[in-house]
Coordinates of C-alpha atoms and ligand atoms in Angstrom, one line a residue:
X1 CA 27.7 99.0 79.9
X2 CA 30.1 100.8 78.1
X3 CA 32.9 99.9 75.8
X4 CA 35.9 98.4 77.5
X5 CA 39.2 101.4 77.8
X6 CA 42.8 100.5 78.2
X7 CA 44.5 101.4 81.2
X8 CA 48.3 101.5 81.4
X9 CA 50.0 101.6 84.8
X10 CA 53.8 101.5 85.0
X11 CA 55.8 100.3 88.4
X12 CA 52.3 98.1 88.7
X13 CA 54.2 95.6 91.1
X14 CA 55.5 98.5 93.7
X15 CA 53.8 100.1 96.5
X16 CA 51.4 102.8 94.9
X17 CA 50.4 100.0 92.6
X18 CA 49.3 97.4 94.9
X19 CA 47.1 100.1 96.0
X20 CA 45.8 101.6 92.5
X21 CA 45.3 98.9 90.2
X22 CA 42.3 97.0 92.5
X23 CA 40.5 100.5 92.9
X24 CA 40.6 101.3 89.0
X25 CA 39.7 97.8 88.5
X26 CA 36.3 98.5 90.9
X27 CA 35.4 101.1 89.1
X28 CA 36.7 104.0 91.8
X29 CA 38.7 105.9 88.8
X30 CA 36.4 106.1 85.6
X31 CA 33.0 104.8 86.9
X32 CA 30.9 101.6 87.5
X33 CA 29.8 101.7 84.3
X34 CA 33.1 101.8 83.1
X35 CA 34.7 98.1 81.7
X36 CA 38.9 98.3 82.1
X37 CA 41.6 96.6 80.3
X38 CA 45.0 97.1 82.5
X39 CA 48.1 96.8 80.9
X40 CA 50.6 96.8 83.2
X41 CA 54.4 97.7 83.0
X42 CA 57.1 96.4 85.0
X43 CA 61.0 96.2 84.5
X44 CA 61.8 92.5 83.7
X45 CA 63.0 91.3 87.6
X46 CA 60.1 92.5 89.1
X47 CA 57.5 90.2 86.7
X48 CA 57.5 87.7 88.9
X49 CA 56.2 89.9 91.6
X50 CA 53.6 91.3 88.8
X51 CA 52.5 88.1 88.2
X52 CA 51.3 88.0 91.5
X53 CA 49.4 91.4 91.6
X54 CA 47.7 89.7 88.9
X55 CA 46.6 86.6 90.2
X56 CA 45.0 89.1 93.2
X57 CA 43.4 91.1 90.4
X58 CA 41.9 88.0 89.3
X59 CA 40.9 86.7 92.7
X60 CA 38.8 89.7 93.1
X61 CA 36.7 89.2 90.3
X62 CA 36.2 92.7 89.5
X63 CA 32.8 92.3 87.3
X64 CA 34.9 95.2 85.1
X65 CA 38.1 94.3 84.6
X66 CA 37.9 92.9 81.0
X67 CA 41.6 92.1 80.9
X68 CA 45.3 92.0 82.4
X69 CA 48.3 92.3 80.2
X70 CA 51.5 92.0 82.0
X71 CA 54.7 93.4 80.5
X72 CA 58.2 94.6 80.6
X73 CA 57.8 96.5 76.7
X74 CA 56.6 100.0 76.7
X75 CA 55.6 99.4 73.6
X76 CA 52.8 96.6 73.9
X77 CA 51.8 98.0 77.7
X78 CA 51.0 101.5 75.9
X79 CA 49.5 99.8 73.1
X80 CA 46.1 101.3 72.2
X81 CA 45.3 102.8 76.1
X82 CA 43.1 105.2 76.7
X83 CA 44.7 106.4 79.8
X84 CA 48.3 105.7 81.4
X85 CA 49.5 106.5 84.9
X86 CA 53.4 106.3 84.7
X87 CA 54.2 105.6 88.5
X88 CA 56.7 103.1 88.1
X89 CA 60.6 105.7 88.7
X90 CA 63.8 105.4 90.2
X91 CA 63.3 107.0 93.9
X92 CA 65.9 108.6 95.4
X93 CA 68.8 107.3 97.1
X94 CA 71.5 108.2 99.7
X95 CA 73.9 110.2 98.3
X96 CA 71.9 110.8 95.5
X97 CA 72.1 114.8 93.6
X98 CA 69.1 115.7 92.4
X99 CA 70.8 116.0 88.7
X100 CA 71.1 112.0 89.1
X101 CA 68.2 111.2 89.7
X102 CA 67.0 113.7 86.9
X103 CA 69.2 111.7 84.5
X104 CA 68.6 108.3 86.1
X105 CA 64.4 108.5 85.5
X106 CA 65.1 110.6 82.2
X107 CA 66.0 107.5 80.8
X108 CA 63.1 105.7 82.0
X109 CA 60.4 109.1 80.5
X110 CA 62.2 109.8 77.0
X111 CA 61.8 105.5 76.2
X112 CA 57.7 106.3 77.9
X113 CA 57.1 109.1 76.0
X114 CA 58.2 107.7 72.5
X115 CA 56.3 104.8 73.6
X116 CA 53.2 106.2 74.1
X117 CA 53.8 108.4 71.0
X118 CA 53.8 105.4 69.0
X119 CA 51.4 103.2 70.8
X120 CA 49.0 105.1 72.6
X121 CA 45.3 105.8 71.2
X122 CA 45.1 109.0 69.9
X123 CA 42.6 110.1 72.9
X124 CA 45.3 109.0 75.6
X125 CA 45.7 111.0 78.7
X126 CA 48.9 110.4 81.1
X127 CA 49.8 111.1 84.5
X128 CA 52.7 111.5 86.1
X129 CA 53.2 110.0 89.7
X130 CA 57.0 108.9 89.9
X131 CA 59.1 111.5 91.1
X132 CA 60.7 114.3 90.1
X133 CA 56.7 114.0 88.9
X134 CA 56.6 117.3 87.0
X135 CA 60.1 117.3 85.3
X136 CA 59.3 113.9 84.3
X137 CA 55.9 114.9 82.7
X138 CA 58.0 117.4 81.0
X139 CA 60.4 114.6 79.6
X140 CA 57.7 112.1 78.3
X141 CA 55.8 115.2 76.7
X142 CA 58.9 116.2 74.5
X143 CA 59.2 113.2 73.3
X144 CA 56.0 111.9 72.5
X145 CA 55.9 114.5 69.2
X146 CA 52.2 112.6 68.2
X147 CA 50.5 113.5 71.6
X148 CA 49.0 116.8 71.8
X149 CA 51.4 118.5 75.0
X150 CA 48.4 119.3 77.0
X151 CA 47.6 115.1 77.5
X152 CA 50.9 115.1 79.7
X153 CA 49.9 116.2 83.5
X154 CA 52.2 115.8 86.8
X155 CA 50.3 115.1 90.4
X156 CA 49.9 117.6 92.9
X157 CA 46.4 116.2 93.8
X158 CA 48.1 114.8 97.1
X159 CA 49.1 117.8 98.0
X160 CA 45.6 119.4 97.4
X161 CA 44.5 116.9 99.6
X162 CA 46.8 117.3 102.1
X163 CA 46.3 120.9 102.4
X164 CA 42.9 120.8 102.2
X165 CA 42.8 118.5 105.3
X166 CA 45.2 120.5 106.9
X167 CA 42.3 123.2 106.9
X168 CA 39.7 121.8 107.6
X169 CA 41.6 120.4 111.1
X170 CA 42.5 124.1 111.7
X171 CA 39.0 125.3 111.3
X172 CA 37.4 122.7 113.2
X173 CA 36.1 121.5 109.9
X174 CA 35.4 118.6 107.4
X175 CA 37.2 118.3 104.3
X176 CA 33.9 118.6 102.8
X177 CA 33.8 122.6 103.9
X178 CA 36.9 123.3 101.9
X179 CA 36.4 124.4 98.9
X180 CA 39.3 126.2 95.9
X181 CA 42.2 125.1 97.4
X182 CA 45.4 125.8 95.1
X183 CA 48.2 124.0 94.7
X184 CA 50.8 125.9 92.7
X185 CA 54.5 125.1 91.5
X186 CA 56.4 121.8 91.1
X187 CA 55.4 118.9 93.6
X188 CA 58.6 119.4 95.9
X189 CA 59.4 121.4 98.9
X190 CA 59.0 124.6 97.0
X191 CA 55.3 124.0 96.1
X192 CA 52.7 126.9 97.3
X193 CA 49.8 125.9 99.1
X194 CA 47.1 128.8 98.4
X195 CA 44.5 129.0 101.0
X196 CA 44.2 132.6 99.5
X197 CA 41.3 131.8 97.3
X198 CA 39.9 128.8 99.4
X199 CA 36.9 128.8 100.8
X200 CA 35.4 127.0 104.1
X201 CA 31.6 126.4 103.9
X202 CA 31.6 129.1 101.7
X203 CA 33.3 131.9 103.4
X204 CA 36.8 133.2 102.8
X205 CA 39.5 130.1 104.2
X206 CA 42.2 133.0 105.0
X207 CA 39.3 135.4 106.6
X208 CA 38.5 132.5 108.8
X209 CA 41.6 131.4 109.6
X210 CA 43.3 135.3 110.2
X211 CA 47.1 133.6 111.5
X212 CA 49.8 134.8 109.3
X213 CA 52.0 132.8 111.7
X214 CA 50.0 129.7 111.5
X215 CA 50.1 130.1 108.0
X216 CA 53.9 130.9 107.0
X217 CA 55.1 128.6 110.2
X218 CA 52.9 125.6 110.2
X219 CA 50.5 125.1 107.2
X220 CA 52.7 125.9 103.8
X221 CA 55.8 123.8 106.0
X222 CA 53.4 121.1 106.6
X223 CA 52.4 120.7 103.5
X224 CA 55.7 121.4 101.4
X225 CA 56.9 118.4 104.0
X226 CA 54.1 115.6 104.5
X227 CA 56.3 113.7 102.0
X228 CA 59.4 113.4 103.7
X229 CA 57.3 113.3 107.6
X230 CA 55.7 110.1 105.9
X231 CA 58.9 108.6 104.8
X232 CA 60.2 109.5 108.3
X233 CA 57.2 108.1 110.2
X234 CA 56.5 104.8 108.4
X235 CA 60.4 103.8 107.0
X236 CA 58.7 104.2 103.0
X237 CA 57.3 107.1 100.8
X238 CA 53.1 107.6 101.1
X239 CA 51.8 104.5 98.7
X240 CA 47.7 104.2 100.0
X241 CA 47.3 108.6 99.6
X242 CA 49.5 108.7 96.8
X243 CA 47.4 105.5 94.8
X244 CA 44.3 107.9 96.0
X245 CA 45.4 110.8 95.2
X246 CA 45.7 109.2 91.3
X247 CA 42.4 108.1 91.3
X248 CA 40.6 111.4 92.4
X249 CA 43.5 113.3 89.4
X250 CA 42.1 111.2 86.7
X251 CA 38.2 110.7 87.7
X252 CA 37.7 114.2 87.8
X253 CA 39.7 114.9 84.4
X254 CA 37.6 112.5 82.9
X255 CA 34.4 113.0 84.2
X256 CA 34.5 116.3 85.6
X257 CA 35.4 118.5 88.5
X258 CA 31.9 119.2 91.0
X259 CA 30.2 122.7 90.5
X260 CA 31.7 125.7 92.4
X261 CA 35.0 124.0 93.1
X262 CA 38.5 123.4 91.3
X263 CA 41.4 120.8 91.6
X264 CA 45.2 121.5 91.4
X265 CA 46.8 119.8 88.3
X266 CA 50.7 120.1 86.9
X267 CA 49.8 121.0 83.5
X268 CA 51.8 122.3 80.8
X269 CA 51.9 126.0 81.3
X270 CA 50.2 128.6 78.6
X271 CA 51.5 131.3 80.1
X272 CA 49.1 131.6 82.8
X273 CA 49.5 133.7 86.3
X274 CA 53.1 134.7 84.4
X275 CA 54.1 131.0 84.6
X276 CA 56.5 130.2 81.7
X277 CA 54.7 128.9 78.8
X278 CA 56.0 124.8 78.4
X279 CA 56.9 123.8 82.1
X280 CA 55.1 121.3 83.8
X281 CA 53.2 123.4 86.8
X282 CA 50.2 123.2 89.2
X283 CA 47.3 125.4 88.7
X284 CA 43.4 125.2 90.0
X285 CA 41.9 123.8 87.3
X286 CA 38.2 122.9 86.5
X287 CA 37.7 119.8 84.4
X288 CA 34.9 119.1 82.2
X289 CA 34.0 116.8 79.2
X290 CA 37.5 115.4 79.6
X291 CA 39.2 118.6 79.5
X292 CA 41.1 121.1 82.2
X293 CA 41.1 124.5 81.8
X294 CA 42.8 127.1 84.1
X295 CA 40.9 128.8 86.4
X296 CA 41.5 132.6 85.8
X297 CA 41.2 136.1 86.9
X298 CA 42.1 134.9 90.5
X299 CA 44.1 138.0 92.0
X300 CA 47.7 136.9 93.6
X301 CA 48.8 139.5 95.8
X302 CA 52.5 139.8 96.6
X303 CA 53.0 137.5 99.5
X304 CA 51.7 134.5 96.9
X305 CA 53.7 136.0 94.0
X306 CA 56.5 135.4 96.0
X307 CA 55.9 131.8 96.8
X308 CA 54.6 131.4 93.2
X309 CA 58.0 132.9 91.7
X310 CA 60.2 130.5 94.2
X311 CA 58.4 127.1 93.1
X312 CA 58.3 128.4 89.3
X313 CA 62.1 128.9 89.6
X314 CA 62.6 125.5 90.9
X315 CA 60.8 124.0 87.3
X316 CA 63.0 126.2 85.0
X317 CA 66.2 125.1 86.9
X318 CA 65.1 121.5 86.6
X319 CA 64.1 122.1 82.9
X320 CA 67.6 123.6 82.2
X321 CA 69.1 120.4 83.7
X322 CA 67.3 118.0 81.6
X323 CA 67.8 120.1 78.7
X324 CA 71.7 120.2 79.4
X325 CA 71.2 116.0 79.5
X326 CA 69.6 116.4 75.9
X327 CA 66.4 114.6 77.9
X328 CA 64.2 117.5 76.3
Ligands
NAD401 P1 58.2 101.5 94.5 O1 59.7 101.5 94.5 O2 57.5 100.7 95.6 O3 57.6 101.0 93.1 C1 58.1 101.5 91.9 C2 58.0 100.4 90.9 O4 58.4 100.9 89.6 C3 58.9 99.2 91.2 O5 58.1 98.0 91.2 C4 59.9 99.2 90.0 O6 60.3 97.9 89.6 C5 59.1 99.9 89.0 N1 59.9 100.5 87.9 C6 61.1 101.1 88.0 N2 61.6 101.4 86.8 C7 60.6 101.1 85.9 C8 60.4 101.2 84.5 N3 61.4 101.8 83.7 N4 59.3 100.8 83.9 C9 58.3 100.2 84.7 N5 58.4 100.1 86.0 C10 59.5 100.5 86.6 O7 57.8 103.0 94.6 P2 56.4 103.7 94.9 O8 56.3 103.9 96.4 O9 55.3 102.9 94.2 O10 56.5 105.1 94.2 C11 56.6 105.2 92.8 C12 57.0 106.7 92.5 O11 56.0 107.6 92.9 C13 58.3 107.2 93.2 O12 59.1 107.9 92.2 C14 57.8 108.1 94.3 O13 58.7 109.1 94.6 C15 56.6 108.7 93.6 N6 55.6 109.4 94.4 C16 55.0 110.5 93.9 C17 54.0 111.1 94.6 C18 53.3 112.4 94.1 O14 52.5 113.0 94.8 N7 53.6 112.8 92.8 C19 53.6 110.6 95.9 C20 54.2 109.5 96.3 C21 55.2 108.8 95.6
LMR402 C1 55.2 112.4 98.6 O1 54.8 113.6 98.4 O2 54.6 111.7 99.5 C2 56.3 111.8 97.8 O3 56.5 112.5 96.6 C3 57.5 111.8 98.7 C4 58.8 111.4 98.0 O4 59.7 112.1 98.1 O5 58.8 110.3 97.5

């Protein structure tokens, strides 16, 4: 057995939590050889519900969950962790501009980041679930001066996933087929689904497929939209794909994306595909020894570009609004 990491989840009592913490404590996110400590962050009403979560933890008896700290102080739930999935943000509400809700969770990110600044162990590596997901990464990252930039990620894993199963349906396929599927952009409506460079049991996805129709009319709407059609369909945001979605973003940073395939993970931009070096943005990356690197030399033709430039846009707007707010 290995040494024991810390594991930080804020929002640990809401939906995404109930179904995250009880797979990292099996061993689904970092390994069955992996002990875990969770630390779990909660604002102070919701403890009470916390508290329960963590009797449930404990009724499992997860042979590697060495420990449970419940708490509503960034400080001590970022103390020492290894890893730390920040989940817990303000959704939005009726009525709500996007500019609130930027300034309503940039509260929430600059306290996190400054947090795990101070707390954190020095290997830490976070992810961003709670939305606006990339813009907040951005926030906790410029704040968080003693964490290397590149430790801050935002999800678009669910959105790899859900594209990938959209193309695998349209083939007559299984998920397993698909292969270098890109996710690029912020996680919002504007993201760009690439089958451009995907492959399905090894041939060319957008050979194989040959719809432009299907494509610009049913695949990259799908996908920009399975958020809101979930919210729409069950009455509450995705919770069980999102909590999954987590655990397949961090497993494979940590122990490694498979051979001949790539994830998509918002990443602070080096400059990259002509992608503005500092936002927060989604690339196909391939992970290894606890590192991401970009995937390069793929060839965007001017279709992509397009989409590419659109979602990009989107991130600098939302970066010059939480600049305005003084967030960054
Ligand atoms: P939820 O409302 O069920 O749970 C959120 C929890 O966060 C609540 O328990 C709340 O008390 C807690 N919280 C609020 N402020 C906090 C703070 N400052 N510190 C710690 N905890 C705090 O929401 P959910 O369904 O679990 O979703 C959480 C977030 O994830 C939302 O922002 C949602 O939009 C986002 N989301 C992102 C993706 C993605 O793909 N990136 C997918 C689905 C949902
Ligand atoms: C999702 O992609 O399911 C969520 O980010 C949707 C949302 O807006 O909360």
């Amino acid at each position: 057995m290995k040494d024991p990491v810390r594991v930080a989840v804020t929002g640990a009592a809401g939906q995404i939590g109930y179904s995250l913490l009880f797979r990292i404590a099996s061993g689904q996110m970092l390994g069955e050889d992996q002990p875990v400590a969770l630390q779990l962050l909660e604002i102070t009403p919701a403890l009470d519900a916390l508290k329960g979560v963590a009797m449930e933890l404990e009724d499992c008896a997860f042979p590697l969950l060495t420990e449970i700290v419940q708490t509503d102080d960034p400080e001590v739930a970022f103390g020492d962790v290894n890893y730390a999935l920040l989940v817990g943000s303000r959704p939005r509400s009726k009525g709500m501009e996007r500019k609130d809700l930027l300034e309503a969770n940039g509260a929430i990110f600059t306290v996190q980041g400054r947090a795990l600044s101070s707390s954190a162990a020095s290997d830490v590596k976070v992810l961003v679930v709670g939305n606006p997901a990339n813009t907040n990464a951005l926030i906790a990252m410029s704040n968080a001066p003693d964490v290397p930039n590149d430790r801050f990620t935002a999800m678009t894993r669910l959105d790899h996933n859900r594209a990938k199963a959209q193309l695998a349906q349209k083939t007559g396929t299984s998920v397993n087929d698909v292969t270098k599927m890109t996710i690029w952009g912020n996680h919002s409506a504007t993201q760009y689904p690439d089958i451009f460079h995907a492959e399905v049991g090894g041939r060319s996805a957008a050979e194989l497929v040959n719809d432009q129709g299907w494509l610009e009319s049913e695949f990259i709407p799908t996908v920009q939209q399975r958020g809101a059609a979930i919210i729409e369909a069950r009455g509450l945001s995705s919770a069980a794909s999102a909590a999954n979605a987590a655990i397949d973003h961090m497993r494979d940073w940590a122990l490694g994306t498979p051979d001949g395939d790539w994830v998509s993970m918002a990443i602070p931009s080096d400059g990259s595909y002509g992608v503005p070096e500092g936002i927060i943005s989604s690339f196909p990356v391939t992970c290894s020894g606890g590192e991401y690197s970009i995937v390069q030399g793929l060839e965007i033709d001017e279709f992509s570009q397009g989409r590419i430039d659109a979602t990009v846009a989107e991130l600098q707007e939302e970066r010059d609004t939480v600049a305005e707010l003084g967030l960054v």
